[in-house]
């Protein structure tokens, strides 16, 4: 069937199998491979995108059911050539290691900040509990968000004994 | 990269069209709401419907409202729609605290309340609240409508009274249940999102105590025999008499029983 | 090298600098193998065994072959390639017999994934199920079925390993130090306990994935999500008897590895499919379920320790028996056994020691390297044991640790002498204890206990680990100067998030005296273009590649200075540089720019001198030896990184639920080249250690079927599982032969988190946990003295708290 989607402000029209997930549609049909797959079961959040304003697991959404929708993915996050505030905060706070969870993580943070400009650390943790990260241990991700929203005092340091 | 098994996608645009489609595909069709149960099942080959029938596309499917009848939720109302609805938060705090315990934020953005109960998993987090709040399921098919209280909705593991061709059109939580307070204790393996090892909800209205228990029997369980006069031990005994947990990878029957007892005692002690 | 320069005198080393790889990762531009799509590429799906052990009587692919889109089907029958890292015991696809649940028996490459799946489902395999041997202790019994009846005929690395033909023992490693029997006889106390842990998964967020293209003339190109491109190439060439120049392995961004991608994996399978499909590129990506059961995991362990202690609390003798569950194939498990064997006592001095460490085949998914390389598992045992021994003899566990800790002058199990520069475990333990206020309950904690009714306990656990590497492990770094005087760095060590490239970049900038943004480390490793590196494992990356980087920088400068000396008519000794140009120290106005020399300097008359500036640095591990096979004597350790964790936990005694309130992690890293990255490794490893401690583990049924091969029932920690407070600190006792004094810390962070938690739980409640993970039910059962739940292999117990407290006084 024919699917029309606005992704990161651009309109895409594609012929697409009815059982295709949004994740595969983005990655394989539109070539937007920034969004990752970690499980295909809704558990890990690597596939998180923003669908009509809300963060969802794109591995559990059919492309067919969101004809006409507006999607934001990691590819639309930077402001032209420069990084967005969220990206800059992640960069500054060493919130990325292998980077595989990062696109989904950034999307979850984006929805959180759209709804809650000054989240507490607990609210940040709750917003990203559906995004597994095996590398960072999450602390520097939480610190990045706190830093961005004006509570850099939450940042920890490596102490020298 | 895993993929889904093939199916055709249908999106009826009215209730009449939906009932007709459901009748036509009574044997080879599956309703799609948030898809958080259905899509993994199709991916894993546990279900291979020929037709997936999207229930979200008719006008009003996503309506959530509060009125004289109480809280009404259409089949496309997600867990987060519920949590974002002020009347629900103000009047049905119990429903919202159970909803909050369900899965992760992303899942809650998609998973529907209706799908959660129709899926009828013993570990459903919404069922204990709906049971304790006397909620009703409004079911519709080509033959018309019937209203079933959730206390007689679940018939077994992943089984309900829904007939082929029938769908859950609305969940009604009566106005009389507004203001009921309570607390839901859910034991998990990690602090993050997880299915419950056991879940115990206790509600209180005008001195009446109820327990709703998940992951403790083939269906979610309602216990309405406990009174405020009961000691915590008596309450726990009554709750335990109504459940029959099993041993599985999440925990043993013995531990589940122990924890249900602990939670029942703890919850009752808090209100006494 | 340069270990004695103070961090304050250094510009880049020891300071935070931006990471080199973040923009790509933050924008989704970083390309992982899972993102790659080549023209004409085929997709793979597998037929896998539902049995733990079965004879393959026949495979019928006739229906599958004629299905739409199918381009190649391979089965084990038609392949005769043995693969193996240390013991060559594995086929590409099961042949004759399947040895574990989830093992691949046939593979299909087709135009689309859907077509491949349909064809794989249409393959019919006729099995004769055989009784599996599931538990590694059962596998030791004389009448146990043999997982590899032909073990005696396999080739293996004979200098290092000792498989036992006719048994399930893939390796037996021994340490014999001093006179154990005599020392036990003289001991005041003897405490003997047994500890265990199940298999777990690494869970890289990107599952294993590879693309292979078998071109005409047997030229093979492989793109893979792997840690060690040269090892993939080497083992691949051995298996297929191809010249190394025919095979090219490329590794772009990698979505996590943790040891699970250290060796060779699915690459040969993709390659044989591609060959059969006429040279089309073939991709296979494991599903999350396959990641759990097809690909390797971490070995389970049973560890029995008997300790003799003097009246003063000094350890006199220790007898250690380690039983490692290799699963169906030996892979890295034999070397895990070896490395664990020589480190088996933890960071303590054991004057009389006896270690028997066995690697045991069973019919389960096979074990491999996993962050810590055995040390996470056996430190669980050792550090719980230290606690229980201290309790049994009535001395404070931290005092007991400090009394027995390795100190300058101590000798390790293999006889190596500890020097002042080796590192300082005492300081790590003391600092961890100080940070959690070990030994006391603060007024706030007291108030919290009153309010919650949960008991607070504090525990410490120490750790040590050396890189487990061949004695001659080597690497190289090449620096190439660009036309503008900036520098491109090539190395085949992979950076899949640890940040090694960032640190190497700092080291090079420091040594060259260049601004850091003039240095670029090329992402993507490529065996055709990069200099050799053995493997990205063992926390040796920064140490070996950092040293090679220093030497490469020196080499580059030497070459540049030679050109400059000629151009400036100066002696190279009198030259210096400011990052942009080389000048004469006593005539700073006389200079020549690097940019002018980068690809050859043109003299004013047009003559050219020099040529493209390239610096090469090679480094090989120094002074390591093989271990004596009978006594374990020798020098296995490039360096020892010491550390300790302190944990404050609160426990509900009625339910077994607990929370980690605080963790303090201290490591002697020699020098923190980049403090932010050290902290990233420390916290990331700590959380992975908590996962192992709290919830992770494979659960099998009695037939060897894995019951929890997905995130639904194999949870990993989320952001909500973070301890309330997380502190990390470093001790810096410089490693004389480390780059600027540094040692590795990537694995160490994960080690001993579990026993620190176990010790804290015990302090709070008295629960003597000896099995990890410690699920709330396990804690509850232990407190209730109930039989452990034995669902790691249902009905075949490996549960918690199984061993009796067997402490006794000598004269009793
Ligand atoms: C990662 C993950 C974590 C989860 N964690 C939890 C948890 O903690 N607690 C919990 O309770 N659940 C959990 N779940 C399950 C939960 O997401 C679902 O039960 C959800 O609420 C189902 O709603 P849905 O709209 O997604 O249903 P769908 O998947 O769309 O449908 C579920 C089933 O109900 C049928 N159906 C749906 N709507 C109707 C209707 N109106 N009438 C008739 N039939 C209908 C469908 O045909 C299907 O069989 C989790 C799921 C995932 C993937
Ligand atoms: S890939 Fe979608 S949640 Fe894991
Ligand atoms: S950075 Fe590797 S999974 Fe998060």
Tab-separated table of C-alpha atoms in Angstrom, chain C residues 395-774:
chain	number	residue	atom	x	y	z
C	395	UNK	CA	37.822	-10.570	62.655
C	396	UNK	CA	36.527	-7.601	60.700
C	397	UNK	CA	36.418	-8.516	56.997
C	398	UNK	CA	38.152	-5.333	55.856
C	399	UNK	CA	40.871	-5.726	58.436
C	400	UNK	CA	41.264	-9.326	57.276
C	401	UNK	CA	41.593	-8.163	53.671
C	402	UNK	CA	44.143	-5.490	54.513
C	403	UNK	CA	46.181	-7.950	56.538
C	404	UNK	CA	46.403	-10.368	53.624
C	405	UNK	CA	46.497	-7.940	50.694
C	406	UNK	CA	49.322	-8.145	48.169
C	407	UNK	CA	51.965	-5.560	49.058
C	408	UNK	CA	55.423	-4.756	47.763
C	409	UNK	CA	57.501	-7.874	48.399
C	410	UNK	CA	54.506	-10.244	48.247
C	411	UNK	CA	54.516	-12.985	45.663
C	412	UNK	CA	51.585	-13.863	43.456
C	413	UNK	CA	50.384	-17.403	42.857
C	414	UNK	CA	52.771	-17.742	39.929
C	415	UNK	CA	55.717	-16.399	41.903
C	416	UNK	CA	55.837	-12.871	40.545
C	417	UNK	CA	57.105	-10.314	43.053
C	418	UNK	CA	54.907	-7.303	43.716
C	419	UNK	CA	56.818	-4.013	43.455
C	420	UNK	CA	55.962	-0.557	44.782
C	421	UNK	CA	55.075	0.393	41.189
C	422	UNK	CA	52.726	-2.575	40.707
C	423	UNK	CA	49.858	-0.700	42.282
C	424	UNK	CA	48.248	-0.217	45.633
C	425	UNK	CA	45.283	-2.357	46.542
C	426	UNK	CA	45.476	-1.361	50.213
C	427	UNK	CA	44.797	2.241	49.319
C	428	UNK	CA	41.861	1.231	47.111
C	429	UNK	CA	40.274	-0.783	49.917
C	430	UNK	CA	40.831	1.958	52.482
C	431	UNK	CA	39.393	4.609	50.207
C	432	UNK	CA	36.322	2.553	49.379
C	433	UNK	CA	35.793	1.929	53.096
C	434	UNK	CA	36.219	5.607	53.932
C	435	UNK	CA	33.752	6.701	51.296
C	436	UNK	CA	30.940	4.483	52.522
C	437	UNK	CA	31.797	5.061	56.186
C	438	UNK	CA	32.395	1.400	56.521
C	439	UNK	CA	31.896	-0.052	59.958
C	440	UNK	CA	29.444	2.556	61.177
C	441	UNK	CA	25.843	3.533	60.641
C	442	UNK	CA	25.457	7.303	60.352
C	443	UNK	CA	22.609	9.128	62.123
C	444	UNK	CA	20.908	9.672	58.741
C	445	UNK	CA	21.194	5.982	57.977
C	446	UNK	CA	19.857	5.175	61.415
C	447	UNK	CA	16.864	7.447	60.788
C	448	UNK	CA	16.322	5.849	57.416
C	449	UNK	CA	16.280	2.360	58.921
C	450	UNK	CA	13.723	3.490	61.460
C	451	UNK	CA	11.529	4.993	58.785
C	452	UNK	CA	11.663	2.168	56.260
C	453	UNK	CA	12.159	-0.816	58.514
C	454	UNK	CA	14.799	-1.984	56.019
C	455	UNK	CA	18.223	-2.870	57.409
C	456	UNK	CA	21.288	-1.064	56.142
C	457	UNK	CA	24.530	-2.956	55.602
C	458	UNK	CA	27.915	-2.041	54.152
C	459	UNK	CA	30.268	-4.249	52.256
C	460	UNK	CA	33.650	-3.978	50.617
C	461	UNK	CA	35.184	-6.174	47.961
C	462	UNK	CA	38.590	-5.821	46.355
C	463	UNK	CA	39.835	-7.006	42.994
C	464	UNK	CA	42.771	-7.458	40.731
C	465	UNK	CA	43.183	-8.331	37.108
C	466	UNK	CA	45.989	-8.507	34.598
C	467	UNK	CA	45.437	-8.626	30.841
C	468	UNK	CA	44.954	-12.246	29.776
C	469	UNK	CA	47.073	-12.182	26.659
C	470	UNK	CA	49.644	-14.301	24.867
C	471	UNK	CA	53.124	-13.569	26.185
C	472	UNK	CA	54.116	-12.012	22.846
C	473	UNK	CA	51.046	-9.821	22.235
C	474	UNK	CA	51.884	-7.005	19.884
C	475	UNK	CA	50.422	-3.977	18.200
C	476	UNK	CA	51.422	-1.072	16.022
C	477	UNK	CA	50.355	2.493	15.328
C	478	UNK	CA	51.015	4.450	12.155
C	479	UNK	CA	50.905	8.241	11.951
C	480	UNK	CA	50.583	9.862	8.563
C	481	UNK	CA	51.008	13.572	8.184
C	482	UNK	CA	48.471	15.334	5.995
C	483	UNK	CA	49.357	18.150	3.609
C	484	UNK	CA	48.287	20.778	6.142
C	485	UNK	CA	50.476	19.412	8.886
C	486	UNK	CA	47.709	17.576	10.697
C	487	UNK	CA	48.078	13.896	11.511
C	488	UNK	CA	46.017	10.840	10.687
C	489	UNK	CA	46.346	7.878	13.040
C	490	UNK	CA	45.847	4.292	11.870
C	491	UNK	CA	45.559	1.385	14.269
C	492	UNK	CA	43.597	-1.832	14.227
C	493	UNK	CA	42.663	-1.738	17.862
C	494	UNK	CA	38.932	-1.066	17.676
C	495	UNK	CA	37.125	1.572	19.703
C	496	UNK	CA	33.589	0.397	20.309
C	497	UNK	CA	32.867	2.972	22.914
C	498	UNK	CA	35.602	2.578	25.507
C	499	UNK	CA	37.216	5.741	24.195
C	500	UNK	CA	40.661	4.303	23.543
C	501	UNK	CA	40.988	6.339	20.353
C	502	UNK	CA	40.373	9.504	22.315
C	503	UNK	CA	43.089	8.598	24.805
C	504	UNK	CA	45.509	7.526	22.085
C	505	UNK	CA	44.844	10.850	20.411
C	506	UNK	CA	45.710	12.660	23.639
C	507	UNK	CA	48.921	10.692	23.972
C	508	UNK	CA	49.933	11.502	20.414
C	509	UNK	CA	49.114	15.185	20.794
C	510	UNK	CA	51.104	15.251	23.997
C	511	UNK	CA	54.117	13.536	22.551
C	512	UNK	CA	54.133	15.517	19.316
C	513	UNK	CA	53.367	18.770	21.093
C	514	UNK	CA	50.507	19.359	18.671
C	515	UNK	CA	47.088	20.873	19.329
C	516	UNK	CA	44.653	18.022	19.779
C	517	UNK	CA	42.436	18.930	16.856
C	518	UNK	CA	45.332	18.357	14.529
C	519	UNK	CA	45.159	14.658	15.353
C	520	UNK	CA	42.510	12.425	13.846
C	521	UNK	CA	42.179	8.738	14.625
C	522	UNK	CA	40.600	6.945	11.687
C	523	UNK	CA	37.452	5.074	12.602
C	524	UNK	CA	36.841	1.811	10.799
C	525	UNK	CA	39.583	-0.707	11.192
C	526	UNK	CA	40.722	-2.475	8.069
C	527	UNK	CA	43.178	-5.341	7.834
C	528	UNK	CA	44.215	-4.154	4.369
C	529	UNK	CA	45.188	-0.693	5.527
C	530	UNK	CA	45.866	-0.723	9.249
C	531	UNK	CA	48.930	-2.088	10.995
C	532	UNK	CA	48.491	-5.265	12.988
C	533	UNK	CA	46.817	-5.469	16.361
C	534	UNK	CA	46.196	-8.785	18.070
C	535	UNK	CA	42.757	-8.176	19.610
C	536	UNK	CA	40.760	-5.499	21.355
C	537	UNK	CA	40.413	-7.345	24.621
C	538	UNK	CA	41.901	-7.770	28.071
C	539	UNK	CA	42.080	-4.081	29.050
C	540	UNK	CA	45.433	-3.981	27.277
C	541	UNK	CA	44.423	-1.589	24.491
C	542	UNK	CA	45.536	1.655	25.997
C	543	UNK	CA	48.697	0.182	27.484
C	544	UNK	CA	50.033	-1.481	24.348
C	545	UNK	CA	48.613	0.876	21.722
C	546	UNK	CA	49.405	3.885	23.896
C	547	UNK	CA	53.041	2.838	24.012
C	548	UNK	CA	53.048	2.183	20.288
C	549	UNK	CA	51.525	5.636	19.790
C	550	UNK	CA	54.328	7.275	21.770
C	551	UNK	CA	56.901	5.450	19.672
C	552	UNK	CA	55.088	6.379	16.471
C	553	UNK	CA	55.046	10.031	17.486
C	554	UNK	CA	58.755	9.906	18.252
C	555	UNK	CA	59.376	8.303	14.891
C	556	UNK	CA	57.343	10.918	13.062
C	557	UNK	CA	59.166	13.753	14.798
C	558	UNK	CA	62.499	12.156	14.114
C	559	UNK	CA	61.712	12.026	10.433
C	560	UNK	CA	60.350	15.546	10.350
C	561	UNK	CA	63.352	16.863	12.248
C	562	UNK	CA	65.697	15.165	9.816
C	563	UNK	CA	64.092	17.064	6.970
C	564	UNK	CA	64.015	20.279	8.965
C	565	UNK	CA	67.638	19.854	9.972
C	566	UNK	CA	68.617	19.606	6.351
C	567	UNK	CA	66.486	22.554	5.351
C	568	UNK	CA	67.631	24.740	8.247
C	569	UNK	CA	71.226	23.537	8.199
C	570	UNK	CA	70.914	22.621	11.846
C	571	UNK	CA	71.591	19.620	14.010
C	572	UNK	CA	68.337	17.709	14.697
C	573	UNK	CA	69.244	17.763	18.408
C	574	UNK	CA	68.872	21.528	18.412
C	575	UNK	CA	65.363	21.488	16.993
C	576	UNK	CA	61.999	21.846	18.708
C	577	UNK	CA	58.456	22.336	17.474
C	578	UNK	CA	55.438	24.406	18.432
C	579	UNK	CA	52.827	22.219	16.787
C	580	UNK	CA	52.965	24.173	13.572
C	581	UNK	CA	56.605	24.420	12.711
C	582	UNK	CA	60.009	23.048	13.575
C	583	UNK	CA	62.470	25.694	14.705
C	584	UNK	CA	65.994	25.991	15.927
C	585	UNK	CA	65.897	26.346	19.692
C	586	UNK	CA	68.551	29.036	19.823
C	587	UNK	CA	67.243	30.814	16.684
C	588	UNK	CA	63.475	30.509	17.064
C	589	UNK	CA	62.957	32.734	14.023
C	590	UNK	CA	64.520	30.022	11.841
C	591	UNK	CA	61.845	27.463	11.210
C	592	UNK	CA	60.077	25.307	8.692
C	593	UNK	CA	56.390	24.463	8.837
C	594	UNK	CA	55.161	20.900	9.168
C	595	UNK	CA	52.735	21.663	6.369
C	596	UNK	CA	55.690	22.398	4.119
C	597	UNK	CA	57.370	19.107	4.973
C	598	UNK	CA	54.306	16.869	5.225
C	599	UNK	CA	54.522	15.266	1.799
C	600	UNK	CA	58.089	16.305	1.011
C	601	UNK	CA	59.765	19.649	1.270
C	602	UNK	CA	60.470	21.736	-1.790
C	603	UNK	CA	63.675	23.714	-1.314
C	604	UNK	CA	63.791	27.280	-2.711
C	605	UNK	CA	65.509	26.026	-5.846
C	606	UNK	CA	62.799	23.476	-6.453
C	607	UNK	CA	64.677	20.390	-5.218
C	608	UNK	CA	62.602	18.027	-3.158
C	609	UNK	CA	63.762	16.390	0.075
C	610	UNK	CA	62.143	14.048	2.523
C	611	UNK	CA	58.874	12.650	1.296
C	612	UNK	CA	55.530	11.931	2.944
C	613	UNK	CA	56.036	11.939	6.698
C	614	UNK	CA	54.991	8.688	8.292
C	615	UNK	CA	55.724	7.611	11.836
C	616	UNK	CA	55.600	3.985	12.887
C	617	UNK	CA	55.449	2.688	16.428
C	618	UNK	CA	55.544	-1.005	17.316
C	619	UNK	CA	55.119	-2.408	20.767
C	620	UNK	CA	55.187	-5.939	22.099
C	621	UNK	CA	54.432	-7.095	25.627
C	622	UNK	CA	57.665	-7.274	27.587
C	623	UNK	CA	59.001	-10.061	29.731
C	624	UNK	CA	55.970	-12.351	29.835
C	625	UNK	CA	56.429	-16.116	29.861
C	626	UNK	CA	54.375	-19.240	29.431
C	627	UNK	CA	53.421	-20.818	32.738
C	628	UNK	CA	54.856	-24.099	33.870
C	629	UNK	CA	52.073	-26.586	33.166
C	630	UNK	CA	52.630	-28.471	36.443
C	631	UNK	CA	53.187	-25.593	38.877
C	632	UNK	CA	51.829	-22.494	37.169
C	633	UNK	CA	55.127	-20.736	37.727
C	634	UNK	CA	55.932	-17.917	35.333
C	635	UNK	CA	55.114	-14.359	34.431
C	636	UNK	CA	51.650	-13.937	32.918
C	637	UNK	CA	50.889	-10.324	33.843
C	638	UNK	CA	51.601	-7.269	31.725
C	639	UNK	CA	50.330	-5.197	34.644
C	640	UNK	CA	47.936	-5.618	37.547
C	641	UNK	CA	45.073	-3.188	37.960
C	642	UNK	CA	43.809	-3.185	41.526
C	643	UNK	CA	40.543	-1.850	42.789
C	644	UNK	CA	37.808	-2.042	45.373
C	645	UNK	CA	34.119	-1.309	45.590
C	646	UNK	CA	32.213	-0.241	48.667
C	647	UNK	CA	28.450	-0.687	48.732
C	648	UNK	CA	25.769	0.535	51.089
C	649	UNK	CA	22.593	-1.498	50.673
C	650	UNK	CA	19.283	-1.636	52.474
C	651	UNK	CA	17.463	-4.918	52.767
C	652	UNK	CA	13.961	-5.923	53.711
C	653	UNK	CA	14.408	-9.023	55.807
C	654	UNK	CA	10.840	-10.098	55.420
C	655	UNK	CA	10.865	-10.141	51.614
C	656	UNK	CA	14.498	-10.263	50.515
C	657	UNK	CA	14.069	-7.058	48.517
C	658	UNK	CA	17.000	-4.689	48.583
C	659	UNK	CA	18.257	-1.413	47.142
C	660	UNK	CA	21.770	-0.141	46.563
C	661	UNK	CA	22.002	3.226	48.276
C	662	UNK	CA	25.575	3.974	47.417
C	663	UNK	CA	28.524	2.555	45.589
C	664	UNK	CA	32.068	3.859	45.681
C	665	UNK	CA	34.480	2.382	43.149
C	666	UNK	CA	38.232	2.913	43.416
C	667	UNK	CA	40.867	1.728	40.949
C	668	UNK	CA	44.602	2.134	40.749
C	669	UNK	CA	44.776	3.134	37.092
C	670	UNK	CA	48.383	4.329	37.170
C	671	UNK	CA	47.365	7.519	35.446
C	672	UNK	CA	43.914	8.575	34.285
C	673	UNK	CA	44.760	9.668	30.739
C	674	UNK	CA	41.219	11.056	30.417
C	675	UNK	CA	39.301	11.311	33.708
C	676	UNK	CA	35.876	11.534	32.062
C	677	UNK	CA	36.487	8.361	30.105
C	678	UNK	CA	37.805	6.544	33.154
C	679	UNK	CA	34.629	7.527	34.933
C	680	UNK	CA	32.573	6.284	31.981
C	681	UNK	CA	34.310	2.911	32.149
C	682	UNK	CA	34.003	2.793	35.923
C	683	UNK	CA	30.278	3.455	35.987
C	684	UNK	CA	29.441	1.434	32.892
C	685	UNK	CA	31.258	-1.586	34.269
C	686	UNK	CA	29.760	-1.083	37.690
C	687	UNK	CA	26.234	-1.205	36.239
C	688	UNK	CA	27.047	-4.285	34.217
C	689	UNK	CA	28.423	-5.797	37.413
C	690	UNK	CA	25.197	-4.945	39.187
C	691	UNK	CA	23.220	-6.667	36.441
C	692	UNK	CA	25.246	-9.808	36.998
C	693	UNK	CA	24.782	-9.436	40.735
C	694	UNK	CA	21.074	-8.716	40.764
C	695	UNK	CA	19.185	-10.419	37.988
C	696	UNK	CA	21.018	-11.803	34.979
C	697	UNK	CA	21.416	-15.484	34.239
C	698	UNK	CA	20.469	-18.253	31.835
C	699	UNK	CA	17.688	-20.556	32.966
C	700	UNK	CA	17.371	-23.963	31.297
C	701	UNK	CA	14.806	-26.683	31.500
C	702	UNK	CA	15.802	-30.280	32.127
C	703	UNK	CA	16.250	-30.890	28.421
C	704	UNK	CA	18.664	-28.019	28.036
C	705	UNK	CA	16.254	-25.666	26.369
C	706	UNK	CA	16.977	-22.055	27.274
C	707	UNK	CA	13.869	-20.691	28.927
C	708	UNK	CA	14.760	-17.008	28.922
C	709	UNK	CA	16.428	-16.082	25.636
C	710	UNK	CA	15.001	-12.546	25.457
C	711	UNK	CA	14.708	-9.328	27.407
C	712	UNK	CA	11.271	-10.378	28.618
C	713	UNK	CA	12.820	-12.754	31.105
C	714	UNK	CA	16.474	-11.864	30.933
C	715	UNK	CA	16.492	-8.352	32.279
C	716	UNK	CA	19.424	-5.972	32.295
C	717	UNK	CA	19.648	-2.903	34.520
C	718	UNK	CA	17.878	0.271	33.416
C	719	UNK	CA	18.426	3.871	34.457
C	720	UNK	CA	16.035	3.279	37.345
C	721	UNK	CA	18.346	0.601	38.687
C	722	UNK	CA	21.165	3.029	39.371
C	723	UNK	CA	22.332	3.185	42.958
C	724	UNK	CA	21.168	6.413	44.583
C	725	UNK	CA	24.744	7.601	44.878
C	726	UNK	CA	27.637	6.690	42.616
C	727	UNK	CA	31.210	7.738	43.349
C	728	UNK	CA	34.389	6.865	41.503
C	729	UNK	CA	37.950	7.684	42.320
C	730	UNK	CA	41.378	6.695	41.125
C	731	UNK	CA	44.616	5.951	42.880
C	732	UNK	CA	47.561	6.747	40.619
C	733	UNK	CA	50.588	4.586	41.248
C	734	UNK	CA	52.264	4.952	37.867
C	735	UNK	CA	52.927	1.817	35.836
C	736	UNK	CA	56.529	2.279	34.813
C	737	UNK	CA	56.090	0.668	31.412
C	738	UNK	CA	52.580	2.020	30.788
C	739	UNK	CA	52.059	5.047	28.524
C	740	UNK	CA	52.479	8.050	30.825
C	741	UNK	CA	52.111	5.483	33.636
C	742	UNK	CA	48.623	4.259	32.668
C	743	UNK	CA	47.045	0.823	33.136
C	744	UNK	CA	43.764	-0.564	31.845
C	745	UNK	CA	40.508	-0.278	33.752
C	746	UNK	CA	37.763	-1.332	31.323
C	747	UNK	CA	37.130	-4.763	32.795
C	748	UNK	CA	38.126	-4.102	36.374
C	749	UNK	CA	35.118	-1.848	36.909
C	750	UNK	CA	32.773	-4.823	36.585
C	751	UNK	CA	34.725	-7.114	38.889
C	752	UNK	CA	33.726	-7.489	42.551
C	753	UNK	CA	30.558	-5.412	42.374
C	754	UNK	CA	28.554	-8.552	43.131
C	755	UNK	CA	30.497	-9.645	46.207
C	756	UNK	CA	30.508	-6.069	47.556
C	757	UNK	CA	26.725	-6.235	47.331
C	758	UNK	CA	26.620	-9.737	48.791
C	759	UNK	CA	28.798	-8.591	51.667
C	760	UNK	CA	26.558	-5.585	52.293
C	761	UNK	CA	23.447	-7.755	52.284
C	762	UNK	CA	25.088	-10.136	54.687
C	763	UNK	CA	26.115	-7.292	56.972
C	764	UNK	CA	22.533	-6.062	56.998
C	765	UNK	CA	20.800	-9.378	57.512
C	766	UNK	CA	23.229	-12.223	58.029
C	767	UNK	CA	22.245	-13.862	54.742
C	768	UNK	CA	25.166	-16.026	53.643
C	769	UNK	CA	24.669	-15.871	49.909
C	770	UNK	CA	26.974	-18.050	47.861
C	771	UNK	CA	25.208	-18.061	44.508
C	772	UNK	CA	24.740	-15.084	42.236
C	773	UNK	CA	22.668	-13.428	40.971
C	774	UNK	CA	21.007	-12.465	44.183
